[in-house]
Coordinates of C-alpha atoms and ligand atoms in Angstrom, one line a residue:
Chain A
M2 CA 0.0 0.0 0.0
N3 CA 1.6 3.3 -1.0
E4 CA 1.3 6.5 1.0
R5 CA -1.4 8.0 -1.0
Q6 CA -3.6 5.0 -0.7
E7 CA -3.1 5.0 3.0
K8 CA -4.0 8.6 3.3
V9 CA -7.2 8.0 1.3
K10 CA -8.1 5.2 3.6
S11 CA -7.5 7.0 6.8
T12 CA -9.6 10.0 5.8
K13 CA -12.3 7.7 4.6
K14 CA -12.6 5.6 7.7
P15 CA -13.8 7.9 10.4
K16 CA -16.2 9.6 8.2
V17 CA -19.8 8.8 9.2
T18 CA -22.5 10.2 7.0
E19 CA -25.4 12.0 8.6
R20 CA -27.7 9.3 7.4
R21 CA -25.5 6.6 9.0
R22 CA -25.3 8.6 12.2
F23 CA -29.1 8.9 12.3
L24 CA -29.6 5.2 11.7
S25 CA -27.1 4.1 14.3
I26 CA -28.6 6.5 16.9
M27 CA -32.0 5.2 16.0
A28 CA -30.9 1.6 16.4
Q29 CA -29.3 2.4 19.8
S30 CA -32.4 4.1 21.0
I31 CA -34.6 1.3 20.0
G32 CA -32.3 -1.3 21.5
L33 CA -32.1 0.6 24.8
S34 CA -35.9 1.1 24.8
A35 CA -36.5 -2.6 24.3
L36 CA -34.2 -3.4 27.2
G37 CA -35.8 -0.9 29.5
G38 CA -39.2 -2.0 28.3
I39 CA -38.6 -5.6 29.2
V40 CA -37.4 -4.8 32.7
W41 CA -40.2 -2.3 33.2
T42 CA -42.9 -4.7 31.9
G43 CA -41.6 -7.3 34.2
Y44 CA -41.9 -5.0 37.1
V45 CA -45.4 -3.9 36.2
E46 CA -46.6 -7.6 35.8
E47 CA -45.0 -8.3 39.1
A48 CA -46.8 -5.4 40.8
K49 CA -50.1 -6.7 39.4
S50 CA -49.8 -10.0 41.2
A51 CA -50.5 -9.1 44.8
P52 CA -53.5 -11.3 45.2
L53 CA -54.3 -10.8 48.9
T54 CA -55.2 -7.2 48.5
L55 CA -58.5 -5.9 49.9
R56 CA -60.0 -3.0 48.1
P57 CA -62.5 -0.3 49.2
P58 CA -66.2 -0.9 48.8
G59 CA -67.6 -0.8 45.3
A60 CA -64.2 -1.6 43.8
L61 CA -64.3 -3.0 40.3
A62 CA -62.9 -6.5 39.7
E63 CA -59.2 -6.4 40.5
D64 CA -57.9 -6.2 36.9
D65 CA -60.3 -3.4 35.9
F66 CA -59.8 -1.7 39.3
L67 CA -56.0 -1.6 38.7
R68 CA -56.3 0.0 35.3
T69 CA -59.1 2.5 36.3
C70 CA -57.8 3.8 39.6
I71 CA -55.8 7.0 39.1
K72 CA -54.2 6.7 42.6
C73 CA -55.5 10.0 43.7
G74 CA -56.3 8.9 47.3
Q75 CA -59.6 10.8 47.5
C76 CA -61.2 7.6 48.7
A77 CA -58.7 7.3 51.5
E78 CA -59.2 11.0 52.4
A79 CA -62.9 10.6 52.6
C80 CA -62.9 7.6 54.9
P81 CA -63.6 8.9 58.5
Y82 CA -61.9 5.9 60.1
D83 CA -58.6 6.1 58.2
T84 CA -59.4 2.5 57.0
L85 CA -57.9 2.9 53.5
I86 CA -54.2 3.0 53.0
M87 CA -52.5 4.2 49.8
A88 CA -49.8 1.6 48.9
K89 CA -46.3 2.9 49.4
P90 CA -43.0 1.6 48.2
G91 CA -42.3 -1.5 50.3
D92 CA -45.9 -2.3 50.9
R93 CA -45.7 -5.0 48.2
K94 CA -48.9 -3.8 46.6
P95 CA -49.4 -2.0 43.3
M96 CA -48.0 1.3 44.1
G97 CA -50.5 4.1 45.0
T98 CA -53.6 2.0 45.1
P99 CA -56.0 2.0 48.1
Y100 CA -56.4 -1.0 50.2
F101 CA -57.1 -2.0 53.9
I102 CA -55.9 -4.3 56.6
P103 CA -58.9 -5.4 58.7
R104 CA -56.9 -6.5 61.7
D105 CA -55.5 -2.9 61.9
I106 CA -58.6 -0.9 60.9
P107 CA -61.6 -2.6 59.3
C108 CA -64.2 -1.0 57.1
Y109 CA -67.0 0.3 59.4
M110 CA -69.5 0.1 56.6
C111 CA -70.7 3.7 56.7
T112 CA -74.3 3.9 55.5
D113 CA -73.4 7.0 53.5
I114 CA -70.3 5.3 52.0
P115 CA -68.3 8.5 51.7
C116 CA -65.4 6.8 50.0
V117 CA -67.2 5.8 46.9
P118 CA -68.9 8.9 45.3
V119 CA -65.6 10.9 45.5
C120 CA -63.8 8.5 43.2
P121 CA -63.3 10.5 40.0
T122 CA -62.6 7.6 37.7
G123 CA -65.3 5.2 38.6
A124 CA -62.8 2.6 39.9
L125 CA -65.2 2.5 42.8
D126 CA -68.5 1.9 41.2
E127 CA -71.4 3.6 42.9
D128 CA -74.0 1.4 41.2
S129 CA -72.6 -1.7 42.7
V130 CA -73.2 -0.4 46.2
S131 CA -76.7 1.0 45.5
S132 CA -80.1 -0.5 45.4
V133 CA -83.3 0.9 44.0
V134 CA -86.0 1.8 46.6
D135 CA -89.3 3.2 45.3
G136 CA -87.7 3.9 42.0
K137 CA -84.9 5.9 43.6
K138 CA -81.2 4.9 43.8
V139 CA -80.0 4.7 47.3
L140 CA -76.6 3.8 48.6
D141 CA -76.6 0.4 50.2
I142 CA -73.3 -0.6 51.8
N143 CA -74.6 -4.1 52.5
K144 CA -74.2 -4.9 48.8
S145 CA -70.5 -4.3 48.9
K146 CA -68.3 -7.3 48.2
M147 CA -64.8 -6.3 49.5
G148 CA -64.0 -9.9 50.3
L149 CA -65.2 -12.9 52.2
A150 CA -64.5 -14.0 55.8
L151 CA -63.3 -17.5 56.4
V152 CA -63.1 -19.4 59.7
D153 CA -60.1 -21.6 60.5
H154 CA -61.8 -24.4 62.4
E155 CA -58.5 -25.5 64.0
S156 CA -57.8 -22.2 65.7
C157 CA -61.3 -20.9 66.4
I158 CA -61.8 -21.6 70.1
A159 CA -65.5 -21.9 69.6
Y160 CA -64.8 -25.1 67.6
W161 CA -62.8 -26.3 70.6
G162 CA -65.9 -26.0 72.7
I163 CA -65.0 -22.7 74.5
Q164 CA -67.8 -20.2 74.3
C165 CA -66.9 -17.2 72.1
D166 CA -69.0 -15.2 69.8
A167 CA -66.9 -12.1 69.4
C168 CA -66.9 -12.2 65.6
Y169 CA -70.7 -12.8 65.5
R170 CA -71.3 -9.8 67.8
A171 CA -69.0 -7.5 65.7
C172 CA -70.7 -8.2 62.4
P173 CA -72.9 -5.3 61.2
I174 CA -75.2 -7.8 59.5
L175 CA -75.2 -10.4 62.1
G176 CA -77.7 -13.2 61.7
E177 CA -77.2 -13.0 57.9
A178 CA -73.6 -12.7 57.1
I179 CA -72.6 -14.7 60.1
T180 CA -74.7 -17.1 62.2
I181 CA -74.1 -19.2 65.2
E182 CA -74.9 -22.9 64.8
F183 CA -75.1 -25.7 67.4
I184 CA -73.0 -28.7 66.8
R185 CA -72.6 -31.7 69.2
N186 CA -69.5 -31.7 71.3
E187 CA -68.3 -35.3 70.8
R188 CA -65.5 -34.9 73.4
T189 CA -67.8 -34.3 76.4
G190 CA -70.7 -36.1 74.9
K191 CA -73.2 -33.8 76.7
H192 CA -72.4 -30.3 75.6
A193 CA -73.0 -28.3 72.5
K194 CA -70.5 -26.1 70.6
L195 CA -71.7 -22.8 69.3
V196 CA -69.7 -22.1 66.2
P197 CA -69.7 -19.2 63.8
I198 CA -70.6 -19.8 60.2
V199 CA -70.1 -17.2 57.4
H200 CA -72.6 -17.0 54.5
A201 CA -71.0 -15.8 51.3
D202 CA -74.1 -14.2 49.8
H203 CA -74.3 -11.7 52.7
C204 CA -70.7 -11.2 53.9
T205 CA -69.3 -7.9 52.7
G206 CA -65.8 -8.6 53.7
C207 CA -65.6 -5.5 55.9
G208 CA -63.3 -7.3 58.4
L209 CA -65.0 -6.2 61.6
C210 CA -65.1 -9.9 62.6
E211 CA -61.4 -10.3 61.9
H212 CA -60.7 -7.1 63.9
A213 CA -62.7 -8.5 66.9
C214 CA -61.5 -12.1 66.9
V215 CA -60.0 -12.9 70.3
T216 CA -57.3 -15.3 69.2
E217 CA -53.7 -14.1 68.9
K218 CA -53.7 -14.4 65.2
P219 CA -57.3 -14.1 64.0
A220 CA -59.1 -17.4 63.5
I221 CA -61.6 -15.6 61.2
F222 CA -60.1 -13.5 58.4
V223 CA -61.1 -11.8 55.2
L224 CA -59.7 -12.7 51.8
P225 CA -60.5 -11.4 48.4
R226 CA -63.4 -13.3 47.0
E227 CA -61.5 -14.7 44.0
V228 CA -59.0 -16.2 46.4
A229 CA -61.5 -17.3 49.1
M230 CA -64.1 -19.0 46.9
G231 CA -64.1 -22.3 44.9
K232 CA -66.1 -23.0 41.8
P233 CA -68.1 -26.2 41.3
G234 CA -68.5 -25.7 37.5
D235 CA -71.6 -26.2 35.5
Y236 CA -71.9 -30.0 36.0
Y237 CA -73.3 -29.9 39.4
V238 CA -76.9 -28.7 39.9
K239 CA -78.6 -28.4 43.2
G240 CA -81.6 -30.8 42.8
W241 CA -83.4 -29.2 45.7
S242 CA -83.2 -25.6 44.4
E243 CA -85.7 -24.6 41.8
K244 CA -83.6 -21.7 40.8
D245 CA -80.6 -23.8 40.2
Q246 CA -82.7 -26.3 38.2
E247 CA -83.3 -23.5 35.7
R248 CA -79.7 -23.8 34.7
I249 CA -80.3 -27.2 33.1
K250 CA -82.7 -25.7 30.7
Q251 CA -80.2 -23.1 29.6
R252 CA -77.6 -25.7 28.8
N253 CA -76.8 -26.7 25.3
L254 CA -77.2 -30.5 25.4
Q255 CA -75.4 -31.0 22.1
E256 CA -72.2 -29.6 23.5
L257 CA -72.4 -31.7 26.6
K258 CA -69.7 -34.4 26.6
T259 CA -70.3 -37.4 28.8
K260 CA -68.3 -39.9 26.9
T261 CA -64.7 -40.6 27.8
E262 CA -62.2 -43.0 26.3
R263 CA -63.0 -45.5 28.9
S264 CA -66.8 -45.2 29.0
E265 CA -66.9 -46.1 25.3
K266 CA -65.9 -49.6 26.1
K267 CA -68.1 -52.4 27.6
P268 CA -68.1 -52.6 31.4
Q269 CA -66.2 -55.9 31.4
D270 CA -63.4 -54.5 29.3
Y271 CA -63.4 -51.4 31.3
L272 CA -63.0 -53.3 34.5
N273 CA -60.3 -55.6 33.1
M274 CA -58.2 -52.9 31.8
D275 CA -55.9 -53.2 34.8
E276 CA -52.6 -52.7 32.9
E277 CA -53.6 -49.2 32.3
L278 CA -54.2 -48.6 35.9
F279 CA -50.7 -49.9 36.8
N280 CA -49.0 -48.1 34.0
E281 CA -49.9 -44.7 35.1
Chain B
M21 CA -31.7 42.7 49.6
N22 CA -30.1 42.5 46.2
K23 CA -29.4 38.9 46.9
L24 CA -33.0 38.2 47.7
F25 CA -34.0 40.1 44.5
K26 CA -31.7 37.8 42.6
M27 CA -33.7 34.8 43.9
R28 CA -37.2 36.3 43.7
Y29 CA -38.6 33.7 41.3
L30 CA -36.8 30.9 43.1
I31 CA -38.4 31.9 46.3
L32 CA -41.8 32.2 44.6
R33 CA -41.4 28.8 43.1
R34 CA -40.5 27.2 46.4
I35 CA -43.5 28.9 48.0
T36 CA -45.9 27.4 45.4
Q37 CA -44.3 24.0 45.4
I38 CA -44.3 23.7 49.2
G39 CA -47.6 25.5 49.5
L40 CA -49.3 23.1 47.1
L41 CA -47.8 20.1 49.0
F42 CA -49.1 21.7 52.2
L43 CA -52.6 22.2 50.8
Y44 CA -52.8 18.6 49.7
F45 CA -51.5 17.5 53.0
A46 CA -54.1 19.7 54.8
G47 CA -56.8 18.4 52.6
N48 CA -56.1 14.9 54.0
A49 CA -55.0 15.7 57.6
Y50 CA -57.3 18.7 58.4
G51 CA -60.1 18.2 55.9
W52 CA -59.4 21.5 54.2
N53 CA -61.5 21.8 51.0
V54 CA -58.9 23.8 49.0
L55 CA -57.2 20.9 47.3
K56 CA -58.1 17.3 47.9
G57 CA -56.5 14.2 46.4
T58 CA -53.0 14.2 44.9
L59 CA -51.2 15.4 41.8
S60 CA -52.7 12.5 39.9
A61 CA -56.2 13.8 40.4
S62 CA -57.7 16.3 42.8
L63 CA -60.7 18.4 43.6
L64 CA -60.2 22.1 43.8
F65 CA -62.4 24.0 46.2
D66 CA -64.6 20.9 46.4
K67 CA -65.9 21.7 42.9
I68 CA -63.4 21.8 40.1
P69 CA -61.8 18.4 39.1
L70 CA -58.2 18.4 38.1
A71 CA -56.4 15.4 36.6
D72 CA -52.9 14.6 35.3
P73 CA -53.4 14.3 31.5
F74 CA -50.4 12.0 31.1
A75 CA -51.8 9.6 33.7
V76 CA -55.2 9.7 32.0
L77 CA -53.5 9.0 28.6
Q78 CA -51.7 5.9 30.1
M79 CA -54.9 4.6 31.6
L80 CA -56.7 5.0 28.2
S81 CA -53.9 3.1 26.6
A82 CA -54.3 0.5 29.3
G83 CA -57.9 0.2 28.2
A84 CA -59.6 1.7 31.2
M85 CA -63.3 2.8 31.1
M86 CA -63.3 5.9 33.2
G87 CA -65.9 8.4 34.6
I88 CA -66.3 11.8 33.0
N89 CA -64.7 13.7 35.9
V90 CA -61.1 12.8 35.1
F91 CA -61.6 13.8 31.5
I92 CA -62.8 17.3 32.5
G93 CA -59.9 17.5 35.0
A94 CA -57.4 16.4 32.4
A95 CA -58.7 18.9 29.9
I96 CA -58.5 21.8 32.4
I97 CA -54.8 21.0 33.1
T98 CA -53.9 20.5 29.5
L99 CA -55.5 23.8 28.4
F100 CA -53.7 25.6 31.3
Y101 CA -50.2 24.5 30.5
G102 CA -50.9 24.3 26.7
I103 CA -52.0 27.9 26.5
I104 CA -50.4 29.7 29.4
G105 CA -47.7 27.9 31.4
G106 CA -45.7 25.7 29.1
R107 CA -43.6 23.3 31.1
A108 CA -44.2 25.4 34.2
F109 CA -45.5 22.4 36.0
C110 CA -42.0 21.1 36.2
S111 CA -40.5 24.1 38.0
W112 CA -43.5 25.5 39.8
V113 CA -45.4 22.4 40.9
C114 CA -43.5 19.2 40.7
P115 CA -42.0 18.3 44.1
V116 CA -39.2 16.3 42.5
N117 CA -37.9 19.6 41.1
M118 CA -36.7 20.6 44.6
V119 CA -34.6 17.4 44.8
T120 CA -33.1 17.8 41.3
D121 CA -32.4 21.6 41.9
L122 CA -30.6 20.7 45.1
A123 CA -28.5 18.2 43.2
N124 CA -27.8 20.8 40.5
W125 CA -26.8 23.4 43.0
M126 CA -24.4 20.9 44.7
R127 CA -22.9 20.1 41.4
R128 CA -22.0 23.8 41.0
V129 CA -20.7 24.0 44.5
L130 CA -18.6 20.9 44.2
L131 CA -17.5 21.9 40.7
L132 CA -18.7 18.6 39.4
D133 CA -19.9 20.3 36.3
K134 CA -16.4 21.2 35.3
T135 CA -15.3 17.6 35.5
E136 CA -18.3 16.2 33.7
R137 CA -17.6 13.0 31.8
K138 CA -19.1 12.3 28.4
V139 CA -22.9 12.5 28.5
W140 CA -24.3 9.1 27.8
V141 CA -28.0 9.8 27.9
S142 CA -29.6 11.8 25.1
R143 CA -32.1 14.5 26.0
N144 CA -34.5 12.8 23.7
A145 CA -34.5 9.8 25.9
R146 CA -37.5 11.2 27.7
Y147 CA -39.6 11.0 24.6
W148 CA -38.6 7.4 24.2
V149 CA -39.6 6.7 27.8
L150 CA -42.8 8.6 27.1
G151 CA -43.6 6.3 24.2
L152 CA -42.5 3.3 26.2
S153 CA -44.9 4.1 29.0
L154 CA -47.8 4.1 26.7
I155 CA -46.7 0.9 25.0
I156 CA -46.2 -0.9 28.3
S157 CA -49.5 0.4 29.6
A158 CA -51.2 -1.1 26.6
L159 CA -49.3 -4.4 27.0
T160 CA -49.9 -4.8 30.7
G161 CA -53.2 -3.1 31.2
L162 CA -51.8 -0.9 33.9
A163 CA -50.7 2.8 33.8
A164 CA -47.0 2.0 33.6
F165 CA -45.3 5.2 34.6
E166 CA -47.8 5.8 37.4
L167 CA -46.6 2.6 39.0
V168 CA -43.0 3.8 39.3
S169 CA -43.3 7.6 39.2
P170 CA -41.2 9.3 41.9
I171 CA -43.3 12.4 41.4
T172 CA -46.5 10.8 42.7
I173 CA -44.5 8.7 45.3
F174 CA -43.1 12.0 46.7
N175 CA -46.5 13.7 46.5
R176 CA -48.4 10.8 48.1
G177 CA -45.6 10.4 50.6
I178 CA -46.1 13.9 52.0
I179 CA -49.9 13.4 52.1
F180 CA -50.2 9.8 53.3
G181 CA -46.8 9.0 54.8
M182 CA -43.5 8.3 53.0
G183 CA -42.8 4.5 53.6
M184 CA -39.7 3.6 51.7
G185 CA -40.3 6.3 49.1
G186 CA -37.3 8.3 50.4
G187 CA -35.1 5.7 48.8
V188 CA -36.5 6.5 45.4
L189 CA -35.9 10.3 45.9
L190 CA -32.3 9.6 47.2
A191 CA -31.7 7.6 44.0
I192 CA -32.7 10.5 41.8
F193 CA -30.7 12.9 43.9
L194 CA -27.6 10.8 43.5
F195 CA -28.2 10.2 39.8
D196 CA -28.4 13.9 39.2
L197 CA -25.5 14.7 41.4
F198 CA -22.9 12.1 40.4
G199 CA -24.5 10.7 37.2
V200 CA -25.8 13.0 34.6
K201 CA -26.3 16.7 35.0
N202 CA -30.0 17.4 35.1
G203 CA -30.4 13.7 34.5
W204 CA -33.9 12.9 35.7
C205 CA -35.8 16.0 34.6
G206 CA -33.8 16.8 31.5
H207 CA -33.3 13.3 30.1
I208 CA -35.6 10.7 31.6
C209 CA -38.8 12.0 33.1
P210 CA -41.6 11.3 30.6
L211 CA -44.0 13.7 32.4
G212 CA -41.4 16.5 31.7
G213 CA -41.4 15.3 28.0
F214 CA -45.1 15.2 27.9
Y215 CA -45.4 18.8 29.2
S216 CA -42.7 19.9 26.7
L217 CA -45.0 18.6 24.0
I218 CA -48.2 20.2 25.1
G219 CA -46.5 23.4 26.2
R220 CA -44.8 24.0 22.9
F221 CA -47.0 26.8 21.8
S222 CA -47.9 28.3 25.2
L223 CA -47.8 32.1 25.6
I224 CA -45.7 33.0 28.7
R225 CA -42.1 32.9 27.5
V226 CA -38.6 34.1 28.6
R227 CA -37.4 36.9 26.3
H228 CA -33.8 37.6 25.4
N229 CA -32.9 41.3 24.6
Q230 CA -29.7 40.9 22.6
P231 CA -28.2 44.4 22.9
N232 CA -28.1 44.3 26.7
C233 CA -26.3 40.9 26.7
T234 CA -22.6 41.0 27.8
L235 CA -22.0 37.4 27.0
C236 CA -21.2 36.5 30.6
M237 CA -23.1 33.2 30.1
K238 CA -24.4 33.1 33.7
C239 CA -27.8 32.2 32.3
K240 CA -26.5 29.2 30.4
D241 CA -24.7 28.1 33.6
V242 CA -27.8 28.0 35.6
C243 CA -30.3 26.8 33.0
P244 CA -31.4 23.2 33.4
E245 CA -32.2 23.0 29.7
T246 CA -29.3 24.9 28.3
E247 CA -30.3 24.0 24.7
V248 CA -33.2 26.3 24.8
L249 CA -31.0 29.4 25.3
F250 CA -29.3 29.0 21.9
M251 CA -30.0 32.6 21.0
I252 CA -28.0 34.2 23.9
G253 CA -25.9 37.1 22.5
K254 CA -27.0 36.3 19.0
E255 CA -30.6 37.6 18.5
S256 CA -33.5 39.2 20.3
T257 CA -36.3 36.7 20.5
T258 CA -38.3 34.6 23.0
V259 CA -37.4 31.2 24.2
N260 CA -39.9 29.2 22.2
M261 CA -38.8 25.6 22.7
G262 CA -41.1 23.4 24.7
E263 CA -38.3 22.1 26.9
C264 CA -38.0 25.5 28.7
V265 CA -39.4 24.9 32.3
N266 CA -40.1 28.7 32.8
C267 CA -38.2 28.5 36.1
A268 CA -36.8 32.0 35.4
R269 CA -33.4 31.3 36.9
C270 CA -31.8 32.8 33.9
I271 CA -33.8 36.1 34.4
E272 CA -32.7 36.3 38.0
V273 CA -29.0 35.7 37.4
C274 CA -28.7 38.1 34.5
D275 CA -26.9 41.2 35.8
D276 CA -27.5 43.2 32.6
D277 CA -31.3 43.0 32.2
A278 CA -31.0 41.0 29.0
L279 CA -33.7 38.5 30.0
G280 CA -37.3 38.8 31.2
F281 CA -40.7 37.3 31.0
S282 CA -42.8 38.2 28.0
I283 CA -45.5 36.9 25.7
R284 CA -44.4 34.5 23.0
D285 CA -42.9 36.1 19.9
F286 CA -44.8 34.7 17.0
T287 CA -42.8 36.5 14.3
T288 CA -39.6 34.5 14.9
R289 CA -41.3 31.2 15.6
K290 CA -39.7 29.6 12.7
A291 CA -36.3 31.0 13.7
K292 CA -33.4 28.9 12.9
G293 CA -32.1 26.6 15.6
E294 CA -35.5 25.9 16.9
K295 CA -36.7 22.4 16.5
Q296 CA -39.9 22.2 14.6
Ligands
SF4_301 S1 -67.4 2.4 54.0 FE1 -66.7 3.9 55.5 S2 -65.3 2.8 56.8 FE2 -65.6 1.6 55.0 S3 -63.9 2.2 53.7 FE3 -65.7 3.5 53.1 S4 -65.5 5.3 54.3 FE4 -64.1 3.8 55.2
SF4_302 S1 -60.7 7.6 44.7 FE1 -60.9 6.1 43.0 S2 -59.2 6.7 41.7 FE2 -58.8 7.7 43.6 S3 -57.5 6.3 44.7 FE3 -59.5 5.8 45.3 S4 -60.2 4.2 44.0 FE4 -58.4 5.2 43.1
SF4_303 S1 -64.0 -14.3 67.4 FE1 -62.5 -15.7 66.5 S2 -62.3 -17.3 68.0 FE2 -64.2 -16.3 68.5 S3 -65.8 -17.4 67.4 FE3 -65.1 -15.8 66.1 S4 -63.5 -16.7 64.8 FE4 -63.8 -18.0 66.6
SF4_304 S1 -39.2 16.8 34.5 FE1 -40.5 15.4 35.7 S2 -39.6 15.3 37.7 FE2 -38.7 17.0 36.7 S3 -39.9 18.7 37.3 FE3 -40.8 18.0 35.4 S4 -42.3 16.6 36.0 FE4 -41.1 16.9 37.7

């Protein structure tokens, strides 16, 4: 390579055209954005999955609630009991959203529900906590479904046979959301146990029972409904309930599958297919 | 006295920033009806709804069905900054600005500015972050920036208690002090980017009067968005770029009365050097 060629080469090399520059900056920005985006998305997805969070009365279903709440805290400010907390960093809840911890401060189920109408976005839905009386919409806190109280039979001392009805007495809709039932005390043989039973269709999840429970760690506690409740599916119908029987009529019988691989065979074959049983 | 005069806007800004925080705090703690809620959405005098338009935008992109009140609130805020204040939110309202200004001031005291290493974050990064917040909101169904925003963490922290929010602010402080000059507000914050966009054509502007300028460059030293002062010593015009935060620091530090507030100069809007 002679001198001249070398010179041409060296002046050529560092020259980056405007177009080139633009493209490489663009590529860099897109790359960095993608990187940041992945980390950030992961964080947001993570923040979403805080399943044991109890929301204020009238809150939309968790997914909709999370996207609709603007995190303004007006509900928390309206609550006269300071029930609602705005999630802070370190609370391990989606940041800035309102929630409550019944053992600390339960929801006192105000009849005028001050926390709901102030919500500017509708994340707290007034209609879901209203009923119609004489053609007029009136607020009805008993319709709220913040969660569902569950009793741990092992640690509830009433199930031990010791008399306690603290949770029952604390419930604002006692007799409906929570009842006391007699069961036979097998241990003594001659006493009854009076135990608390929660009824899902009336329990609002306010947590007054959890707050009142006498045991060290509450034997009755509120969980979000999606967490607390099971689901039997469509197959099972209450034969004793006329309303439930209606469901059979709605069902599309064509789509109903009752045959399985095994049931297609004759009963003898079916019973003699023991290899398959062992092979599993 | 002269010293105080040299900080008149700074003092006014601190009064509005702290005053607003206090009004929000009092709304919660003492039930005052002046400002209730937070910077995300609030109720002014128990009547007028206000809402952060960028938060609303993210929620829309997350697919939220919202009540009418937030839209009215967001429209009021958008019109206010769009027509009048420009990016004034950043320097007159946002609480994080106090943290970043402190970092900036310490940089000057510790002479860190003079030893600045190569800048590695572009000032346009904030627009990428802005776009990214909308994309992630759409992907996850959650307002993405609202979930990490130090602005609302600070604001809510004052109103409802800080929790571990102090750590977030400390991180920004250290980033601005030792990392990138004016790093958070000038490079990353998508809300700042958002207000630069809607405030591009707002009316209240800083004006440069070229004949008075002695080229001391004090204004450029103190400006957090130096690029907007490209006309210093060159021509008489208003600062028309959306990035100007209207903090008025340049006006205060100028000893030669070459800068002042004024109404936007429409005649030189297409002036060279301005991004269009
Ligand atoms: S119903 Fe009353 S106690 Fe319960 S969260 Fe709302 S304001 Fe607070
Ligand atoms: S008032 Fe509504 S939008 Fe505001 S924090 Fe409460 S639930 Fe969220
Ligand atoms: S208060 Fe607690 S221990 Fe007592 S009956 Fe209720 S759940 Fe059981
Ligand atoms: S750029 Fe962001 S953090 Fe900085 S002052 Fe503006 S809104 Fe606040």
